[in-house]
Tab-separated table of C-alpha atoms and ligand atoms in Angstrom:
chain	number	residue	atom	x	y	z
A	1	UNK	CA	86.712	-10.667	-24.587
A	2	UNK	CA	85.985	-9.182	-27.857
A	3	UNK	CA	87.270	-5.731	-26.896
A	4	UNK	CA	90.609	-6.928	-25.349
A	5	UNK	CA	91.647	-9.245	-28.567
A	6	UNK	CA	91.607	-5.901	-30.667
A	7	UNK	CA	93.531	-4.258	-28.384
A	8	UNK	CA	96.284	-7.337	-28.041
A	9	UNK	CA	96.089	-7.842	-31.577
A	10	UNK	CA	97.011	-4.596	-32.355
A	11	UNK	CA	98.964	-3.222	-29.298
A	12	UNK	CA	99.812	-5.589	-26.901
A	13	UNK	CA	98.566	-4.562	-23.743
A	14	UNK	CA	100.411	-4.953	-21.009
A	15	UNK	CA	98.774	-5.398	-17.556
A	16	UNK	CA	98.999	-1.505	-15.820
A	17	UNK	CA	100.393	-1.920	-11.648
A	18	UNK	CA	98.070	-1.109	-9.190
A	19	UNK	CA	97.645	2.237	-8.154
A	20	UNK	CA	100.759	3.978	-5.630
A	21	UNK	CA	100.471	3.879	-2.160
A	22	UNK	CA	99.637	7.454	-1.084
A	23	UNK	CA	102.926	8.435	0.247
A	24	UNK	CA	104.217	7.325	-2.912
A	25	UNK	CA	102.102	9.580	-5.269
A	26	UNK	CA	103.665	12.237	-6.930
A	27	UNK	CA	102.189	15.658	-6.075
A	28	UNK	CA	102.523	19.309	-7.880
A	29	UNK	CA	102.097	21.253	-4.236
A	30	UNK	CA	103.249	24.815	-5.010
A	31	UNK	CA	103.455	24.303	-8.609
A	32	UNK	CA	101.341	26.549	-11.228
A	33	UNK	CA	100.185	25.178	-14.568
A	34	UNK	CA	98.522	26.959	-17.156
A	35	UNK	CA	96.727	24.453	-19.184
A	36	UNK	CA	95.583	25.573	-23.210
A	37	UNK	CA	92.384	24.732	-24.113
A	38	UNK	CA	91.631	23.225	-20.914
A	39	UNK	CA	87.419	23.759	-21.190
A	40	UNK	CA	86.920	20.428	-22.493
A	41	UNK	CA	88.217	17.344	-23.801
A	42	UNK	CA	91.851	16.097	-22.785
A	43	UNK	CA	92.887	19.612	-21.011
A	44	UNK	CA	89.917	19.755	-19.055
A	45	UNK	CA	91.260	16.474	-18.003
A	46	UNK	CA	94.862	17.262	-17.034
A	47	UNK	CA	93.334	20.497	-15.241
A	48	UNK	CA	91.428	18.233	-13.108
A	49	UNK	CA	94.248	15.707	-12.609
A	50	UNK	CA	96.930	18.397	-11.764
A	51	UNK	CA	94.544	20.195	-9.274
A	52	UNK	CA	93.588	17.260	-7.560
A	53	UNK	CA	97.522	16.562	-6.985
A	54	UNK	CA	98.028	19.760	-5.032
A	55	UNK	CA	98.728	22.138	-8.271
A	56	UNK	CA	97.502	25.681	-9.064
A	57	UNK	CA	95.990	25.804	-12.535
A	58	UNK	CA	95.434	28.285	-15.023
A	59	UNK	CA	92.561	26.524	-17.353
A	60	UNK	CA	92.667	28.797	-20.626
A	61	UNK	CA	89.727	28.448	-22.766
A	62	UNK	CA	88.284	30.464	-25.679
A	63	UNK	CA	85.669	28.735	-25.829
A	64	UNK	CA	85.602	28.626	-29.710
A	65	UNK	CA	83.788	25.282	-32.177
A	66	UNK	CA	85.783	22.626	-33.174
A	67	UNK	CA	86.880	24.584	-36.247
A	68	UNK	CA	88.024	27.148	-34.438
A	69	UNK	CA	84.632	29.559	-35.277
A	70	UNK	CA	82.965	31.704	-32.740
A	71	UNK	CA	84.480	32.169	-29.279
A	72	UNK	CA	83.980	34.515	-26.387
A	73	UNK	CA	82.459	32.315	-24.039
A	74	UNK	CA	83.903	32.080	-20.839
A	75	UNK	CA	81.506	29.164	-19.660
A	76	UNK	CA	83.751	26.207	-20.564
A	77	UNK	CA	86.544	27.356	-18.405
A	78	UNK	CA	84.657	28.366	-16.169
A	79	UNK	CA	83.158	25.158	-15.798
A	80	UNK	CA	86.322	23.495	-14.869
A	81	UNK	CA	87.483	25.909	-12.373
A	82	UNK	CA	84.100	25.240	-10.806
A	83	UNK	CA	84.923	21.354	-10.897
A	84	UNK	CA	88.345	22.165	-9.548
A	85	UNK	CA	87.145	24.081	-6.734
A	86	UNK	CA	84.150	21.890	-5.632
A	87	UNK	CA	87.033	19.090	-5.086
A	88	UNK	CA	88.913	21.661	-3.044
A	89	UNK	CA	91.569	22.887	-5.211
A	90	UNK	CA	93.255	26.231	-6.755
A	91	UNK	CA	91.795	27.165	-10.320
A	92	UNK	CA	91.674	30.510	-12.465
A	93	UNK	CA	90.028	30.422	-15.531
A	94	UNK	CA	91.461	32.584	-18.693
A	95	UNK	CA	89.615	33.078	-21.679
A	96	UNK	CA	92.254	34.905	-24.248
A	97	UNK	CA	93.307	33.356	-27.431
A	98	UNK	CA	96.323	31.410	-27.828
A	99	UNK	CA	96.855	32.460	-31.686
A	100	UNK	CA	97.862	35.628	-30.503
A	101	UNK	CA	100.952	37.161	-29.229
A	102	UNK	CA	99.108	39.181	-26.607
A	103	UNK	CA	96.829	36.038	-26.230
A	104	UNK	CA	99.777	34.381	-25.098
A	105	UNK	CA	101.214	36.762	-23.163
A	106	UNK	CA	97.790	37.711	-20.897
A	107	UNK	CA	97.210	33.818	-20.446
A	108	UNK	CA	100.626	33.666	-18.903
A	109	UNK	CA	100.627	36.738	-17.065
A	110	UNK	CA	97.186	35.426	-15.242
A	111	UNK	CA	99.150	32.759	-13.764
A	112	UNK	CA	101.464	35.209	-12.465
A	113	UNK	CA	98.553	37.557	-11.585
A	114	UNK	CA	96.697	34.577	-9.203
A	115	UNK	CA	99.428	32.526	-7.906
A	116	UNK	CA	103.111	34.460	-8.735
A	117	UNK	CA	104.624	32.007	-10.749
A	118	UNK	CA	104.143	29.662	-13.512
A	119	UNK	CA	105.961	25.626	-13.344
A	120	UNK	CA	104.405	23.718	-16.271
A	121	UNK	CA	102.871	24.759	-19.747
A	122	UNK	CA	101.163	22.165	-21.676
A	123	UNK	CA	99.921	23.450	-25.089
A	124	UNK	CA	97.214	21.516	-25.077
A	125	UNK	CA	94.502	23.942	-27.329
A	126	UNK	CA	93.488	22.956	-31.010
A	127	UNK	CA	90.998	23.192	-33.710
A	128	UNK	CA	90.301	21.113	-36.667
A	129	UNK	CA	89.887	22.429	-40.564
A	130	UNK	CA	90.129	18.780	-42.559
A	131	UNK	CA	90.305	19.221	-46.083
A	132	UNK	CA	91.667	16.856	-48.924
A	133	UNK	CA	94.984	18.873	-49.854
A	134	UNK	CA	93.154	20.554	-53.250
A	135	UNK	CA	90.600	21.601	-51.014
A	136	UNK	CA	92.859	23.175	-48.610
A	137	UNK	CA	92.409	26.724	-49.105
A	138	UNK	CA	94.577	29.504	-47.512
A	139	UNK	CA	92.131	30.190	-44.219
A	140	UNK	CA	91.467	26.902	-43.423
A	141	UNK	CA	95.920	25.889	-43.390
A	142	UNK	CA	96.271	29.385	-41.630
A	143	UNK	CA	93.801	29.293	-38.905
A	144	UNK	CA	95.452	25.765	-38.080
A	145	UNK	CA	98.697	26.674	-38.068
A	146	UNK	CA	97.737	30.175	-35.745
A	147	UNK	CA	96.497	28.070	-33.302
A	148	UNK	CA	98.511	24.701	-33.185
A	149	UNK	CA	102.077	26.317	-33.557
A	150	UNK	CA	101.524	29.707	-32.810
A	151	UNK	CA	99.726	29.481	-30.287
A	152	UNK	CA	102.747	27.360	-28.771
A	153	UNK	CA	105.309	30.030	-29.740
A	154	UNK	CA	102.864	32.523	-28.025
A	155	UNK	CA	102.301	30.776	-24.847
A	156	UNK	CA	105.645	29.423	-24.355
A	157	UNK	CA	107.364	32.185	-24.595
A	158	UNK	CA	106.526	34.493	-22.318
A	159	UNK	CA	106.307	31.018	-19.622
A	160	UNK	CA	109.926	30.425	-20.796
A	161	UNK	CA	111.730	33.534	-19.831
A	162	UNK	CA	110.486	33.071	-16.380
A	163	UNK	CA	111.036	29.305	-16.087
A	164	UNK	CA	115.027	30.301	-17.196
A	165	UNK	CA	115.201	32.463	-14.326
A	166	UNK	CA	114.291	30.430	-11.350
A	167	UNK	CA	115.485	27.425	-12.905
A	168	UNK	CA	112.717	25.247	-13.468
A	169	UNK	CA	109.861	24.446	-15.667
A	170	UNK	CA	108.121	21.858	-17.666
A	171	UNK	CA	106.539	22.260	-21.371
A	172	UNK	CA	104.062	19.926	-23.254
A	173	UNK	CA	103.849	19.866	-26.762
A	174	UNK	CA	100.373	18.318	-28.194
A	175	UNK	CA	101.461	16.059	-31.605
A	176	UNK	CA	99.140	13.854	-32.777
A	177	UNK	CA	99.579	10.433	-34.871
A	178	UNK	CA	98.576	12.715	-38.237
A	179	UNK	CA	101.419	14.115	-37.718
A	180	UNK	CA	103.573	11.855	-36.855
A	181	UNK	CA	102.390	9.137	-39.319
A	182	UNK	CA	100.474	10.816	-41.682
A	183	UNK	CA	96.003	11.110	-41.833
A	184	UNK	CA	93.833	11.848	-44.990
A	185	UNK	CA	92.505	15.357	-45.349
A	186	UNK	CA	94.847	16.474	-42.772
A	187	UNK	CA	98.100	18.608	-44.393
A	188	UNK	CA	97.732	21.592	-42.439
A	189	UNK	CA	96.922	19.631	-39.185
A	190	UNK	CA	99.759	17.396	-39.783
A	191	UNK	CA	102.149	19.977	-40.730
A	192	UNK	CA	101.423	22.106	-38.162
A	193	UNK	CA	101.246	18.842	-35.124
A	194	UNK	CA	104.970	18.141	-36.558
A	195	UNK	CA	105.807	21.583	-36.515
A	196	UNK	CA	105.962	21.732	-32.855
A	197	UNK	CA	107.840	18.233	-32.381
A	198	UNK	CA	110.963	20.541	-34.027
A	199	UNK	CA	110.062	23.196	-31.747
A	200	UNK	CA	110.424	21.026	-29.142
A	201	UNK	CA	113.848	19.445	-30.651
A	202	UNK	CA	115.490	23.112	-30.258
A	203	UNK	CA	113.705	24.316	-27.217
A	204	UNK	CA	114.952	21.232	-25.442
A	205	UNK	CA	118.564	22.361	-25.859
A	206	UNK	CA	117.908	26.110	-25.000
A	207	UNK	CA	116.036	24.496	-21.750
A	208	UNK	CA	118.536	21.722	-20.884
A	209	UNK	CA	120.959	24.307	-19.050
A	210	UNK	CA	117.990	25.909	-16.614
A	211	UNK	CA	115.985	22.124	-15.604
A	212	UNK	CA	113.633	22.873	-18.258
A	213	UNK	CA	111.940	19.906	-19.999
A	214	UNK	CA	110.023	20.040	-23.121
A	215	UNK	CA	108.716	16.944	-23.826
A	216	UNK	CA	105.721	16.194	-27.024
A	217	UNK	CA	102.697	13.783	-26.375
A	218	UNK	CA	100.549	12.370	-28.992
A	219	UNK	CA	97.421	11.331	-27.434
A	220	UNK	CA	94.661	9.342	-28.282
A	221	UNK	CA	91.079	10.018	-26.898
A	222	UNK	CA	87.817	10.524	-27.309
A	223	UNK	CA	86.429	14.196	-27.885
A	224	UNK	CA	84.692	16.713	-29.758
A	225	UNK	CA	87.978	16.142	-32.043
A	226	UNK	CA	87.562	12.320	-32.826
A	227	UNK	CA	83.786	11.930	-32.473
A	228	UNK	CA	82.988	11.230	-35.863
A	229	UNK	CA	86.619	9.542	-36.626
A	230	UNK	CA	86.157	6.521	-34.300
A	231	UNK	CA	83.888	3.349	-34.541
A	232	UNK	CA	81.589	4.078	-31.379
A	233	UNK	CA	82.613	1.365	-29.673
A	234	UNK	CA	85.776	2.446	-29.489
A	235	UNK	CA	85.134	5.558	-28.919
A	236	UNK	CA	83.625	4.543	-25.239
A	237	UNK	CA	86.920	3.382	-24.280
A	238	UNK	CA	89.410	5.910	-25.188
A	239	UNK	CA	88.629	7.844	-22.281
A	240	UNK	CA	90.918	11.441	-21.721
A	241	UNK	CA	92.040	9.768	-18.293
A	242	UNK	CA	93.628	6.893	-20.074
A	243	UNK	CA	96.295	9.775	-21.592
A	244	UNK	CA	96.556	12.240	-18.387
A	245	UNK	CA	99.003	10.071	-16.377
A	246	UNK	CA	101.580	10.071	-19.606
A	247	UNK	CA	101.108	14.002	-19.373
A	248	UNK	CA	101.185	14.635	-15.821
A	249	UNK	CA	104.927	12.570	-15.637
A	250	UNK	CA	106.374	14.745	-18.461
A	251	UNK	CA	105.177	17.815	-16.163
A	252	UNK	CA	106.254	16.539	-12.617
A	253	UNK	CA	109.589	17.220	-11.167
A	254	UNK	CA	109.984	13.339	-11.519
A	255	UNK	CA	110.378	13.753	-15.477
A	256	UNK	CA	113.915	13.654	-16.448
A	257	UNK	CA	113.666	13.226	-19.726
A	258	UNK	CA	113.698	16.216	-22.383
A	259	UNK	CA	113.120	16.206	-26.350
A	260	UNK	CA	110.718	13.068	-26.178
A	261	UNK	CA	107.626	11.867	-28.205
A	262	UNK	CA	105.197	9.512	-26.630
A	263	UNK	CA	102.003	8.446	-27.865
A	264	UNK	CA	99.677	7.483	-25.398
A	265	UNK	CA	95.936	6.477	-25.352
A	266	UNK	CA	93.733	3.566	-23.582
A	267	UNK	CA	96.467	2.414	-21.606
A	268	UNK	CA	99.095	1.931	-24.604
A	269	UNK	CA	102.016	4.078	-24.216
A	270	UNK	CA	105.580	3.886	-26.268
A	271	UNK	CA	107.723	6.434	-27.626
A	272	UNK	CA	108.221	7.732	-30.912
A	273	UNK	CA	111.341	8.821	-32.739
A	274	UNK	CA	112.632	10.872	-35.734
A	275	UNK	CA	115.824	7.744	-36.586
A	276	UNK	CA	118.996	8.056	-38.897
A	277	UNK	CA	119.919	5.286	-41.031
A	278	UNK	CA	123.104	4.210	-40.988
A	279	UNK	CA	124.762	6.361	-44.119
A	280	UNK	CA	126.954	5.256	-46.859
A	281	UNK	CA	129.880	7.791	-48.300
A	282	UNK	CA	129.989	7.831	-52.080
A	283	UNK	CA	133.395	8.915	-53.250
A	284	UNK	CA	136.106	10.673	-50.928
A	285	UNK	CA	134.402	14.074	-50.810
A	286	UNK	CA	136.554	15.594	-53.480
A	287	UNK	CA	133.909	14.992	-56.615
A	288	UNK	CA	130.524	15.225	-56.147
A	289	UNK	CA	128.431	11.688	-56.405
A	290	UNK	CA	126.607	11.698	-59.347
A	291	UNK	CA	122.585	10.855	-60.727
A	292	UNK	CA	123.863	6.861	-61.201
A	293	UNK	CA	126.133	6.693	-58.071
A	294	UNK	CA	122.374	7.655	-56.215
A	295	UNK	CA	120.824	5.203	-58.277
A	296	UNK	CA	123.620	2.557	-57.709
A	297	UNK	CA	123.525	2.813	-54.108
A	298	UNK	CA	119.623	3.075	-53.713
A	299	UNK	CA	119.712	0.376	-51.457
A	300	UNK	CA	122.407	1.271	-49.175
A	301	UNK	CA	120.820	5.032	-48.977
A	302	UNK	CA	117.877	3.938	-48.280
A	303	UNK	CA	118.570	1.538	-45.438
A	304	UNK	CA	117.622	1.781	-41.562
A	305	UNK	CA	119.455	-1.050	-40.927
A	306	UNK	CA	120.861	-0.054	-37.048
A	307	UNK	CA	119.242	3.474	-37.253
A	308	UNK	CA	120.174	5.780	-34.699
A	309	UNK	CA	118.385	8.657	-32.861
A	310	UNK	CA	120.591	11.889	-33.240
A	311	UNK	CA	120.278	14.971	-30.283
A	312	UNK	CA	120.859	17.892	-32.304
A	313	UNK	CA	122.269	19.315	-35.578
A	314	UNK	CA	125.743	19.221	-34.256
A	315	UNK	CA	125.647	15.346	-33.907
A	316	UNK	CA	124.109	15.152	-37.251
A	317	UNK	CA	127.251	16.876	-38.637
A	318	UNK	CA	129.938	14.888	-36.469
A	319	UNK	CA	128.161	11.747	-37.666
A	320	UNK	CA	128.683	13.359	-41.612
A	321	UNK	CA	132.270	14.677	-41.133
A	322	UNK	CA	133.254	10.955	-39.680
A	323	UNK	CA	131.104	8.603	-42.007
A	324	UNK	CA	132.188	4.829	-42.334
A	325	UNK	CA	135.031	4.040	-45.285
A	326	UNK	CA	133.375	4.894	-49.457
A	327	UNK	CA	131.090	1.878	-50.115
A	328	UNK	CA	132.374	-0.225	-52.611
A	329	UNK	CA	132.074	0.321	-56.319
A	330	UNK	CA	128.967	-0.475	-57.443
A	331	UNK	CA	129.193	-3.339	-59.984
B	1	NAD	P1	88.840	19.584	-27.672
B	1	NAD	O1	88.217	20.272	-28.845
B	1	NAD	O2	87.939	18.963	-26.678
B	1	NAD	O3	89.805	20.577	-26.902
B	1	NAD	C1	90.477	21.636	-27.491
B	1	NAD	C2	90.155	22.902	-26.719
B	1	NAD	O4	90.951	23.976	-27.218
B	1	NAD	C3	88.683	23.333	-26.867
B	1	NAD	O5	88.075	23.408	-25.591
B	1	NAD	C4	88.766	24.696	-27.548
B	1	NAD	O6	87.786	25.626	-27.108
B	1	NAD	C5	90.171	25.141	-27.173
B	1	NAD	N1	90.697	26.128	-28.117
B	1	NAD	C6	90.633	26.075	-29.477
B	1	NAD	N2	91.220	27.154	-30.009
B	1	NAD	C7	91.686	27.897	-28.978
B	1	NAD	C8	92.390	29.126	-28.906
B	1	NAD	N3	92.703	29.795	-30.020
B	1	NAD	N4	92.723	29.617	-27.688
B	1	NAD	C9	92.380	28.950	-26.569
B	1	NAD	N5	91.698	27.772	-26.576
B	1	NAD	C10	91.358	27.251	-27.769
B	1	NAD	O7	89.838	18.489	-28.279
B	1	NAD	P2	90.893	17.462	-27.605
B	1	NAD	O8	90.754	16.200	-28.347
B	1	NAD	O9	90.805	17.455	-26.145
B	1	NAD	O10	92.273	18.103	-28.109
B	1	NAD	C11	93.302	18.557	-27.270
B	1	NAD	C12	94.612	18.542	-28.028
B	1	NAD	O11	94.993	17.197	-28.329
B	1	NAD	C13	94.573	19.264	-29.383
B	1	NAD	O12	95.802	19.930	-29.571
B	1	NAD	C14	94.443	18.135	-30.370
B	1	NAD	O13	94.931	18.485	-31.648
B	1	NAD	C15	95.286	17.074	-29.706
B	1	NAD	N6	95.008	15.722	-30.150
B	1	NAD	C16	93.882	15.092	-29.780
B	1	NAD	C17	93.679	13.790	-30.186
B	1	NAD	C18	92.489	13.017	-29.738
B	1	NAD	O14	92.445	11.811	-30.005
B	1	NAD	N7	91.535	13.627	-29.066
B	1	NAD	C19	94.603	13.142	-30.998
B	1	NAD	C20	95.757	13.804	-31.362
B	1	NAD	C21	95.946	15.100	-30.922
């Protein structure tokens, strides 16, 4: 059908198994989430998800517009903690703001407050402020970046120091493809959606020594965010349920991994990578190359040609302290 040769033509879709026998199933039983921005859209989602698989959940929600304007109302969260409870599981609802560093600290401390502990963050909360980059004045790139990255700082933090002691915890960065890739109008979205993918690249190592995984998804799905981005028809199918299982893996004990990107929306999932080309060493390190030897070796430079993936900084410098032999003269 019509609807099935766009997705193959653009993604191919592979069939999805059936769903786990029960026993099978992974459950969060005596695991606490707090959830950011969890009063709608794709958090609202994993709150329900989570809940329904035995976990404890802290749904934060300001309750703010899209662009981040107004605020103060407690119904959305409380909304979901209603939802949560009618289908027999553990909800609180918080209402402080993530931008914060007291934000972050009281959202945290209510998980601790209702249920003693806190498992699995997943900064999850956003706004949008779109401007072309001219148009991108000083308010509009700050109140993106207070709540994208800061409010990750702000939450985490606090969620971290106790995760380090008893040895366990999960963290969920939010990305997006604007980031990753690149969208119109969006520089401070896109700088601030990559910010927390390096956040993640250095929290991963200060984690990897106490089980704690921080993982980055970049999902695609219909909300209040993408309404007026996506042809309608689309739009119907990129449903926030399509992205929860991706998110719910990187929080379970399960998850193994730690300092990943995957993208995931109606039913297409792969990972993502920041990849190292293969290098070239111009001149034996005792005179600096110059403008032409650049030029000269443009293509060589340039070229991903067996590109790697490196862990940290320290890898990045082994790989430049052993490079392969000086390339050739250039002609
Ligand atoms: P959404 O607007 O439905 O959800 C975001 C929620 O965050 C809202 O309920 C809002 O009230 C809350 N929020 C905003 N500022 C807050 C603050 N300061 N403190 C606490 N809560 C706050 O949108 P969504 O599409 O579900 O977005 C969820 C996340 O996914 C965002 O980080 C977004 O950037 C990201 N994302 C979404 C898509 C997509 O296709 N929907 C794509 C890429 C990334």
């Amino acid at each position: 059908d019509k609807d099935r040769g766009f997705r193959n033509y653009f993604w191919k879709a592979t069939p999805v198994p059936g769903a786990a026998a029960e026993m099978d199933k992974i459950n969060f039983n005596d695991r606490v989430a707090v959830i950011t921005g969890a009063g709608g859209g794709l958090g609202r989602t994993y709150a329900l998800e989570l809940a329904s698989r035995g976990c404890k959940v802290v749904v934060n929600d300001l309750g703010g517009a899209r662009d981040g304007s107004g605020g103060g109302s407690a119904s959305p969260a409380d909304n979901v903690v209603e939802e949560i409870k009618k289908m027999g599981g553990e909800a609180v609802a918080n209402y402080d703001n993530v931008a914060t560093p007291e934000g972050g600290a009281a959202i945290i401390q209510s998980a601790i407050d209702a249920f003693g502990r806190i498992d699995i963050v997943i900064n999850n909360a956003g706004i949008l402020r779109d401007k072309s980059f001219l148009k991108m004045e000083p308010e509009n790139w700050n109140a993106v970046m207070a709540v994208h990255l800061h409010g990750a700082y702000n939450v985490t933090k606090p969620a971290f120091s106790i995760m380090k002691q008893q040895g366990f915890g999960r963290i969920i960065m939010t990305t997006s493809a604007a980031g990753l890739y690149g969208n119109f109008g969006q520089t401070n979205y896109s700088a601030a959606k990559m910010a927390l993918v390096g956040f993640m690249n250095t929290l991963k190592l200060e984690g990897a020594k106490y089980n704690i995984k921080v993982n980055t998804v970049a999902p695609l799905a219909a909300s209040r965010l993408t309404e007026d981005i996506m042809p309608p028809e689309i739009f119907a199918k990129m449903k926030p349920e399509f992205v929860s299982p991706m998110v719910l893996y990187l929080a379970s004990e399960d998850c193994k991994e730690s300092g990943q990107i995957f993208n995931a929306g109606m039913g297409y999932f792969n990972r993502a990578a920041v990849m190292t080309g293969p290098s070239v060493q111009l001149g034996e390190g005792d005179t600096p190359p110059t403008l032409e030897d650049i030029a000269d070796n443009w293509e060589a430079i340039n070229s991903m040609e067996g590109a790697k993936e490196l862990n940290d900084l320290n890898t990045a410098m082994f790989d430049m302290l052993s490079p392969p032999a000086p390339a050739a003269e250039a002609a």
